[in-house]
Coordinates of C-alpha atoms in Angstrom, one line a residue:
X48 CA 123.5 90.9 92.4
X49 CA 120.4 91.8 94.6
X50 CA 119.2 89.3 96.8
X51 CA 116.5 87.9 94.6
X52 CA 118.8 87.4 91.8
X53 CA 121.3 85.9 93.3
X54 CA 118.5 83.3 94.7
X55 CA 116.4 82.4 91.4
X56 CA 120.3 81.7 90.3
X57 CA 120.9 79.3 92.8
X58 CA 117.4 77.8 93.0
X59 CA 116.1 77.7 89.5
X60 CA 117.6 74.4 88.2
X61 CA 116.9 72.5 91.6
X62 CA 113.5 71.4 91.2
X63 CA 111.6 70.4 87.8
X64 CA 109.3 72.7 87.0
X65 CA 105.8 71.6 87.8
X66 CA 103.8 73.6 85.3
X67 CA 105.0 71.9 83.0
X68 CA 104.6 68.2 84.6
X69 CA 101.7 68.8 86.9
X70 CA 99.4 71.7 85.6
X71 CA 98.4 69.8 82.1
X72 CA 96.9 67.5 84.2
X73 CA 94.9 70.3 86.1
X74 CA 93.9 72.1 83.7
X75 CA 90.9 69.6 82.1
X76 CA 88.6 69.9 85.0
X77 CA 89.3 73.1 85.9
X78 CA 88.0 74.1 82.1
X79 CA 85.2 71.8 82.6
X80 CA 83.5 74.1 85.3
X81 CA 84.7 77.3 84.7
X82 CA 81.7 78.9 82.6
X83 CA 79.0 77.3 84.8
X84 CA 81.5 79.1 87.9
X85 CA 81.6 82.3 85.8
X86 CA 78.0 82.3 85.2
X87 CA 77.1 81.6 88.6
X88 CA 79.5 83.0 90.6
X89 CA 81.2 80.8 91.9
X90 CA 84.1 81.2 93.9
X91 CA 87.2 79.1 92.6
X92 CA 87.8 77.5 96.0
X93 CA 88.4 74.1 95.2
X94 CA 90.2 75.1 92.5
X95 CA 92.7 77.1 94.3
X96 CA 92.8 74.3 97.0
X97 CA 94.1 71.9 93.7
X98 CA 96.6 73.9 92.2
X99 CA 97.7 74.7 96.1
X100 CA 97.9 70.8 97.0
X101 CA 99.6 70.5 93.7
X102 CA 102.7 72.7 94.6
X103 CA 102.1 74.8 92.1
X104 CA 101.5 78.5 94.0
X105 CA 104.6 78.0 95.4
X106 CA 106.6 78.0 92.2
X107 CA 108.3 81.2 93.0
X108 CA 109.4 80.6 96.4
X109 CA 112.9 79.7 97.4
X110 CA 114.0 76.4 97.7
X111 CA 115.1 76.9 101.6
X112 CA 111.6 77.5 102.7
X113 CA 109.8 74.5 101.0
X114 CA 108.7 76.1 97.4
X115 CA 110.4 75.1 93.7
X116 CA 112.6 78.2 94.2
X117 CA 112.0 78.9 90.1
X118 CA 111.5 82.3 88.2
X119 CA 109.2 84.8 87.2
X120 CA 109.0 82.8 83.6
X121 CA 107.4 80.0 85.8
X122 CA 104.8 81.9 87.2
X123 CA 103.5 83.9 83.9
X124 CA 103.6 80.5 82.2
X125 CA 101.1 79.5 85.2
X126 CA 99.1 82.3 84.9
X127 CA 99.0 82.0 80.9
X128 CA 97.9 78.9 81.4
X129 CA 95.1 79.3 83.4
X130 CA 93.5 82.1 81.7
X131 CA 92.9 80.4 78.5
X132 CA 90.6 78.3 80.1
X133 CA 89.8 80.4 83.5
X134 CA 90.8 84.1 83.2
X135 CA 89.5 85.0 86.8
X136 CA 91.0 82.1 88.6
X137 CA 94.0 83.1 86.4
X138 CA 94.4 86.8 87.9
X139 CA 94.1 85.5 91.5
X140 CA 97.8 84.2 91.6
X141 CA 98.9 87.8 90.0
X142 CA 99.1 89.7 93.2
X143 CA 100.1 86.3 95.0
X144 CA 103.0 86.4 93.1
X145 CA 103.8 90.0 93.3
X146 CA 103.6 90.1 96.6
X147 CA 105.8 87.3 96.9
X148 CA 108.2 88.9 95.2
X149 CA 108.0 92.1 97.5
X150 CA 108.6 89.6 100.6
X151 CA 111.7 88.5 98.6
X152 CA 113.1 91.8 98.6
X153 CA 112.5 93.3 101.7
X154 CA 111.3 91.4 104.5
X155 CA 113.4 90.3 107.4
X156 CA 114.2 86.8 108.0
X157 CA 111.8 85.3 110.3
X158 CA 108.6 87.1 108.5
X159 CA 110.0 85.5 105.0
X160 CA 110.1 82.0 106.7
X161 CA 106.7 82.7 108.1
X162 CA 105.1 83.3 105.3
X163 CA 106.7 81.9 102.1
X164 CA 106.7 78.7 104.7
X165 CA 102.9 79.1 105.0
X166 CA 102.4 79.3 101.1
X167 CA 104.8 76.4 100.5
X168 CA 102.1 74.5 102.5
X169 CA 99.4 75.5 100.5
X170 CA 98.7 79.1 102.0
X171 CA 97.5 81.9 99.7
X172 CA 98.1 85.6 99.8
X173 CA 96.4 88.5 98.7
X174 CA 96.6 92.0 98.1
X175 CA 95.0 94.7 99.7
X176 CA 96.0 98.0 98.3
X177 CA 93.2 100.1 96.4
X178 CA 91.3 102.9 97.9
X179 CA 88.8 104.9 96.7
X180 CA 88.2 108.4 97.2
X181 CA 92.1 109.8 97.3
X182 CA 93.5 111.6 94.8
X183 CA 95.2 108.8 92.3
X184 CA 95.1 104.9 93.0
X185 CA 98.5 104.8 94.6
X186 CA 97.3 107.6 97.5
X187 CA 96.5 105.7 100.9
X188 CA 94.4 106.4 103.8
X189 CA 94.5 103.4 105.8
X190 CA 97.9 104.0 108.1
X191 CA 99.5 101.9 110.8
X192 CA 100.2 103.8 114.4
X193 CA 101.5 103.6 117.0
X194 CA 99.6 103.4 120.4
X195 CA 100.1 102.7 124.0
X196 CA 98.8 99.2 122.9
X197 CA 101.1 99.0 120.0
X198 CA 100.8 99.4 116.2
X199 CA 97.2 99.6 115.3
X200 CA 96.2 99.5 111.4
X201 CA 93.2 100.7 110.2
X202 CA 91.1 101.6 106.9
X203 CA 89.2 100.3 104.2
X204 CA 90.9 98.9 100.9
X205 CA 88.7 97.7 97.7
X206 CA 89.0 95.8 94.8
X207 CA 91.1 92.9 96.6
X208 CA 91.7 90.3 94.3
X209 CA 91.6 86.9 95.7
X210 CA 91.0 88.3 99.4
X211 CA 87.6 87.0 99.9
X212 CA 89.5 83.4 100.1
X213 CA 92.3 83.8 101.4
X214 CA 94.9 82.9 103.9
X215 CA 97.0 86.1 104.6
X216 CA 96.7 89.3 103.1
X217 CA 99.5 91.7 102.5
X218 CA 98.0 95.4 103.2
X219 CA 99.5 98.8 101.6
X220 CA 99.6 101.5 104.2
X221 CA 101.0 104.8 105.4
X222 CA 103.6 103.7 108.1
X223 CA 104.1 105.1 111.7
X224 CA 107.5 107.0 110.5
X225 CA 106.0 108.2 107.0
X226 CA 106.3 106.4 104.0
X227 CA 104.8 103.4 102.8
X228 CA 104.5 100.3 104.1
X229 CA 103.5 96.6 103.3
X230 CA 101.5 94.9 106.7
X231 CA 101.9 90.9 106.2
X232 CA 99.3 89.3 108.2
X233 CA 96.9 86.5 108.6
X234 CA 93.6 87.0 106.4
X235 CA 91.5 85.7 110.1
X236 CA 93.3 88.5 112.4
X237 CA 90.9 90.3 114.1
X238 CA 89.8 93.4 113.4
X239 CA 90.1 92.3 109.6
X240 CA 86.8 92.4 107.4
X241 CA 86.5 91.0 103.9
X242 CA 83.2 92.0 101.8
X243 CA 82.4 89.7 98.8
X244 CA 81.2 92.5 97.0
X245 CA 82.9 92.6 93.7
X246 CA 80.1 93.4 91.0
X247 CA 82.0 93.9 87.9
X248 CA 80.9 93.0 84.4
X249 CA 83.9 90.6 84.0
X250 CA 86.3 88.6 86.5
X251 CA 83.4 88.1 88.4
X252 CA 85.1 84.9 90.3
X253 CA 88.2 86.7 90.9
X254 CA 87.4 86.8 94.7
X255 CA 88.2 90.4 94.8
X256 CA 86.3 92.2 97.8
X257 CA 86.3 95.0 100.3
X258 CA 88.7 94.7 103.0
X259 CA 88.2 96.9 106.2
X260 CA 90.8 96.9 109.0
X261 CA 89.5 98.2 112.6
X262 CA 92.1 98.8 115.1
X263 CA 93.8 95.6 113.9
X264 CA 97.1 94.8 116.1
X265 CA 100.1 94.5 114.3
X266 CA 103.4 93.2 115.5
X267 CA 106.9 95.5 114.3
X268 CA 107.8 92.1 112.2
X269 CA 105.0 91.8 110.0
X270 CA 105.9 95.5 109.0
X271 CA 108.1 96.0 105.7
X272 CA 109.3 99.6 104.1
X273 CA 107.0 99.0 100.6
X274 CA 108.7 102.5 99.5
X275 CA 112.2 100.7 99.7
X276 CA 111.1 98.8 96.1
X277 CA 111.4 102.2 94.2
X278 CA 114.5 103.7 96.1
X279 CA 116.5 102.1 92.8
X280 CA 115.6 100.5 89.6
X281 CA 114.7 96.6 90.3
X282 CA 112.6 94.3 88.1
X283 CA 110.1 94.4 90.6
X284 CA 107.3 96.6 88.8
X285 CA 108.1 94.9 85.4
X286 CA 107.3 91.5 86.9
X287 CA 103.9 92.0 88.6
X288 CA 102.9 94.1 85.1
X289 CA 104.3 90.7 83.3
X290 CA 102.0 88.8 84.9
X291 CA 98.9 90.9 84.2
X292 CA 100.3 90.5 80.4
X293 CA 100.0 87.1 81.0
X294 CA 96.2 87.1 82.1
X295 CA 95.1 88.9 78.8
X296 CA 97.4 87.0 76.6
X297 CA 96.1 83.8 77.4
X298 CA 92.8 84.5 77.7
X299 CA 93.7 85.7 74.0
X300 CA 94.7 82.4 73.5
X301 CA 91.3 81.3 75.0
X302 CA 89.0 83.2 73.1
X303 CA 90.9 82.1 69.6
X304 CA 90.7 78.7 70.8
X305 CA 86.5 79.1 71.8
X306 CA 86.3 80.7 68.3
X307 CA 87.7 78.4 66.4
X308 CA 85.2 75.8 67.8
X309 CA 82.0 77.9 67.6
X310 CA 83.1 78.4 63.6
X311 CA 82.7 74.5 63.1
X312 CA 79.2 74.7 64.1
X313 CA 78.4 77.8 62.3
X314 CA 76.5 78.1 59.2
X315 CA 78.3 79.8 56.1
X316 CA 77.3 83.1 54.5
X317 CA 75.8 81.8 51.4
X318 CA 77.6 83.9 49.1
X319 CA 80.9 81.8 50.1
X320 CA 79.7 79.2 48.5
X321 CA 81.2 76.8 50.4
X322 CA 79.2 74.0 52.8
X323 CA 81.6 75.1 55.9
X324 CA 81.8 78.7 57.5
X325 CA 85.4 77.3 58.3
X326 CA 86.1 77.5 54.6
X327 CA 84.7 80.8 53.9
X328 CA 88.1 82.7 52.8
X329 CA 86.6 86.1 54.6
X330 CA 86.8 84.1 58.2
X331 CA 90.0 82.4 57.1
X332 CA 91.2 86.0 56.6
X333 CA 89.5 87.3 60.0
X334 CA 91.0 84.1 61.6
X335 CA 94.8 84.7 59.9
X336 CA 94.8 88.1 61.2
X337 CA 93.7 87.1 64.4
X338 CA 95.9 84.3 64.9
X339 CA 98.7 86.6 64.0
X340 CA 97.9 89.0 67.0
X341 CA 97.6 86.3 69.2
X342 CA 101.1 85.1 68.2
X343 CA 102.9 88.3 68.7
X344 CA 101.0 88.6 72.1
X345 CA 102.4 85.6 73.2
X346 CA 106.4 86.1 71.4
X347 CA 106.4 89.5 73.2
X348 CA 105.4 88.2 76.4
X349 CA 108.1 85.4 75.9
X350 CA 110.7 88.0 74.8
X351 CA 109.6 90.3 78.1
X352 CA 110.3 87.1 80.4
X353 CA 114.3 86.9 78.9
X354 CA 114.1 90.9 79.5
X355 CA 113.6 90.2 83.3
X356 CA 115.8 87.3 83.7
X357 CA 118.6 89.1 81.5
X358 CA 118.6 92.2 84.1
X359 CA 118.2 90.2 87.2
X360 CA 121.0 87.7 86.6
X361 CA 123.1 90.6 85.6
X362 CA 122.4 92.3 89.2
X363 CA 119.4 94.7 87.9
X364 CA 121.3 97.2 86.7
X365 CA 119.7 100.5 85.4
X366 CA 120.0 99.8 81.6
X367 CA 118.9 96.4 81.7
X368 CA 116.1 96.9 84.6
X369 CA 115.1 99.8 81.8
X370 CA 114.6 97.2 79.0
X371 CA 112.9 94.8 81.0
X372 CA 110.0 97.4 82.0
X373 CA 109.9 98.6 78.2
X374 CA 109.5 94.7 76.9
X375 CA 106.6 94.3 79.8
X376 CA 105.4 97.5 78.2
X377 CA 105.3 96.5 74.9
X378 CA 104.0 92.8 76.0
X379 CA 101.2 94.2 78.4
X380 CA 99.6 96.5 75.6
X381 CA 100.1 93.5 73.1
X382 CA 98.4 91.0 75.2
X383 CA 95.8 93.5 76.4
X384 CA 94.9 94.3 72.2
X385 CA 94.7 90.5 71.7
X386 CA 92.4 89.6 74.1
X387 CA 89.7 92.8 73.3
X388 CA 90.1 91.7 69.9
X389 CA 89.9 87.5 70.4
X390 CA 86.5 88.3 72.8
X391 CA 85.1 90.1 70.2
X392 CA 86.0 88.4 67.0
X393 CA 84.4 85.1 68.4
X394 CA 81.3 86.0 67.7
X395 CA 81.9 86.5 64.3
X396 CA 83.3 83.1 64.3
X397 CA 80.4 81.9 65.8
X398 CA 77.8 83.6 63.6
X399 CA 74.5 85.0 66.0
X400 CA 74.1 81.6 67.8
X401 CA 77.5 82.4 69.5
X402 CA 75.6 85.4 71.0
X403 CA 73.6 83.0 73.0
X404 CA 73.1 83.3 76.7
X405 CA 73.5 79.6 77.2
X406 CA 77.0 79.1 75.4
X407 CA 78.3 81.7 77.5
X408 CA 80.7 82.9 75.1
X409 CA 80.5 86.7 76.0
X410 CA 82.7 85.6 79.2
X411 CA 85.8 85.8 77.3
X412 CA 85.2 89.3 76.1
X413 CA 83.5 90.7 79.8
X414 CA 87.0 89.4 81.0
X415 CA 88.9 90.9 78.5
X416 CA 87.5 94.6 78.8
X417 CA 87.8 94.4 82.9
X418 CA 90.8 92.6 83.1
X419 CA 93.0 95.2 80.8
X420 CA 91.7 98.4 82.8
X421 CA 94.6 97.3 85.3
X422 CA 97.2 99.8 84.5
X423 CA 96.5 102.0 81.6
X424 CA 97.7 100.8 78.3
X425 CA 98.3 104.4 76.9
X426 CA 100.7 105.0 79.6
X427 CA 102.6 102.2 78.2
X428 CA 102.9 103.5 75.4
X429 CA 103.9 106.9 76.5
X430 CA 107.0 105.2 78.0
X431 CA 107.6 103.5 75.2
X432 CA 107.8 106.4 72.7
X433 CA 110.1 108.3 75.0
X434 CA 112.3 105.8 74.8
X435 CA 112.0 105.6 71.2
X436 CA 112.3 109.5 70.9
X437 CA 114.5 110.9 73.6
X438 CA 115.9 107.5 75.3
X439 CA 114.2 108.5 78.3
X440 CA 114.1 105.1 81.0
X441 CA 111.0 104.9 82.1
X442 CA 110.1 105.4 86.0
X443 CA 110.5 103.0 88.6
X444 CA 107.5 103.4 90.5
X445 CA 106.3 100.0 90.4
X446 CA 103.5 99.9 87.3
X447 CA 105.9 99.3 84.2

């Protein structure tokens, strides 16, 4: 059993699991503000200081330094969560999480208790991998050397999510002996720039940014081997693509929900004959089938979650690692379907008055259509019918 197995077994049924008992509670106010923050841009920092005070970013972190020590299920039902009301506060945790998990798996002792101690006090983490200009989006410029002053780290990353606020960033670089590596280190360390200068169309509060590293001095500890992840099969790609699922299919869920209450206030088409557009049989039939691909989102997603836990309880070995990235698969192109298809559909729930600039509504689809770029969904399916076809496993490189 790999190390992170053998943890979430011992852990997971010491503590209760707080998004179940705390986050309902949460959840209210951070709905209340979140189209005036998305319409504003305005950065979820209070929000991210609540769920942080409220224990809940440190669901994943082992029990022995200060978190709930609970699984991956915990933190996509988090996420889930939060995107049906907030889909960009919702994808900051995603690459918290991941990275988390990374931490779990490779780092040494005393950079674990550093920083899973720092997040179990209310820290947050962020990724900073993304370049532009190489040949794919995995290929990486920025490197850490060595000099007669130490390890130096320096380039520029974009499209940061959560960077702009937060505590301690963990950078994807070439490392001194070839390879890559993952650089944990305080968000303030100098050297370290952070741009708010994310402009997209959709999961504009995301906090994502531009992150430039000048000559920043880095100690040999805060240094892990990232390429050490992919040297076997692990669960580890399947449960940072999990909890991208987990984004779009609950901002599904949000979108249905915002639909459903823009159709009580529409007028019907007057050849329904009916006084309510909610009893319109076309829009019950538009609703039904939308209701059903929200449903099978959200079972897939479920059914990718027992996937994980299945292989990592079991040890992750091959065949089961294999089925876990193939129900992520499935579940991340589900969820990603459901939530183009919930943005849009609203409107015709809504009737033209839903197209208003004041309700806001287009939020839920301008999410939708950034949100599920991550990680194309045709390569999903590519896997997917390989598997089907030939029984091919798919690759463990860290995106399925």
């Amino acid at each position: 059993m790999s190390p992170v197995s053998s943890r979430a077994a011992e852990t997971t049924a010491v503590t209760a699991d707080p998004i179940a008992t705390v986050l309902p509670g949460l959840l209210p106010e951070i709905a209340r503000t979140a189209s005036d923050r998305d319409r504003d841009r305005v950065l979820p920092r209070a929000e991210l200081d609540l769920l942080a005070g409220a224990g809940l970013l440190a669901v994943t972190v082992p029990v022995e330094y200060g978190g709930h020590g609970l699984g991956i299920g915990s933190a996509a039902g988090l996420i889930a969560a939060l995107a049906a009301v907030d889909p960009s506060l919702a994808q900051i945790p995603q690459s918290h999480f991941t990275f988390l998990d990374a931490l779990a798996r490779l780092a040494p002792p005393g950079l674990a208790e550093e920083v899973f101690g720092r997040v179990a006090g209310g820290a947050r983490l962020a990724n900073a991998q993304s370049e532009r200009g190489g040949a794919t989006a995995v290929d990486d410029a920025t490197s850490v050397v060595r000099t007669a002053r130490g390890l130096r780290l320096s380039g520029k990353k974009f499209y940061c999510t959560g960077a702009v606020i937060a505590d301690l960033l963990a950078v994807r670089a070439l490392g001194p002996d070839g390879g890559r590596v993952l650089v944990y280190l305080p968000a303030e360390t100098e050297g370290v720039s952070i741009l708010d200068d994310w402009d997209a169309v959709g999961q504009r509060t995301t906090a994502s940014g531009t992150v430039e590293f000048d000559d920043v001095p880095v100690e040999p500890e805060q240094v892990v081997a990232f390429d050490e992840l992919f040297e076997r099969p692990s669960t580890y790609g399947a449960r940072a693509q999990l909890l991208h699922a987990a984004v779009d299919a609950g901002l599904a869920s949000g979108a249905l929900a915002a639909g459903a209450e823009a159709a009580q206030r529409a007028r019907p088409w007057f050849e329904a004959g009916v006084e309510r557009a909610v009893d319109d049989p076309l829009l019950l039939a538009s609703a039904g089938e939308l209701e059903l691909t929200v449903r099978a989102a959200r079972a897939l997603l479920d059914a990718a979650v027992r996937a994980i836990e299945t292989a990592e309880v079991a040890g992750e070995p091959p065949e089961l690692v294999a089925e876990a990235s193939l129900a992520t698969a499935a579940a991340k192109v589900a969820a990603g379907r459901a939530a183009r298809h919930a943005g849009e559909a609203l409107f015709d729930f809504g009737g033209t008055r839903a197209a208003a600039a004041a309700s806001n509504l287009s939020r839920y689809w301008r999410d939708a259509r950034t949100h599920t770029l991550h990680d194309p969904e045709r390569w999903k399916l590519a896997h997917l019918g390989r598997w089907a076809l030939a029984g091919t496993r798919p690759p463990a490189h860290g995106n399925i």
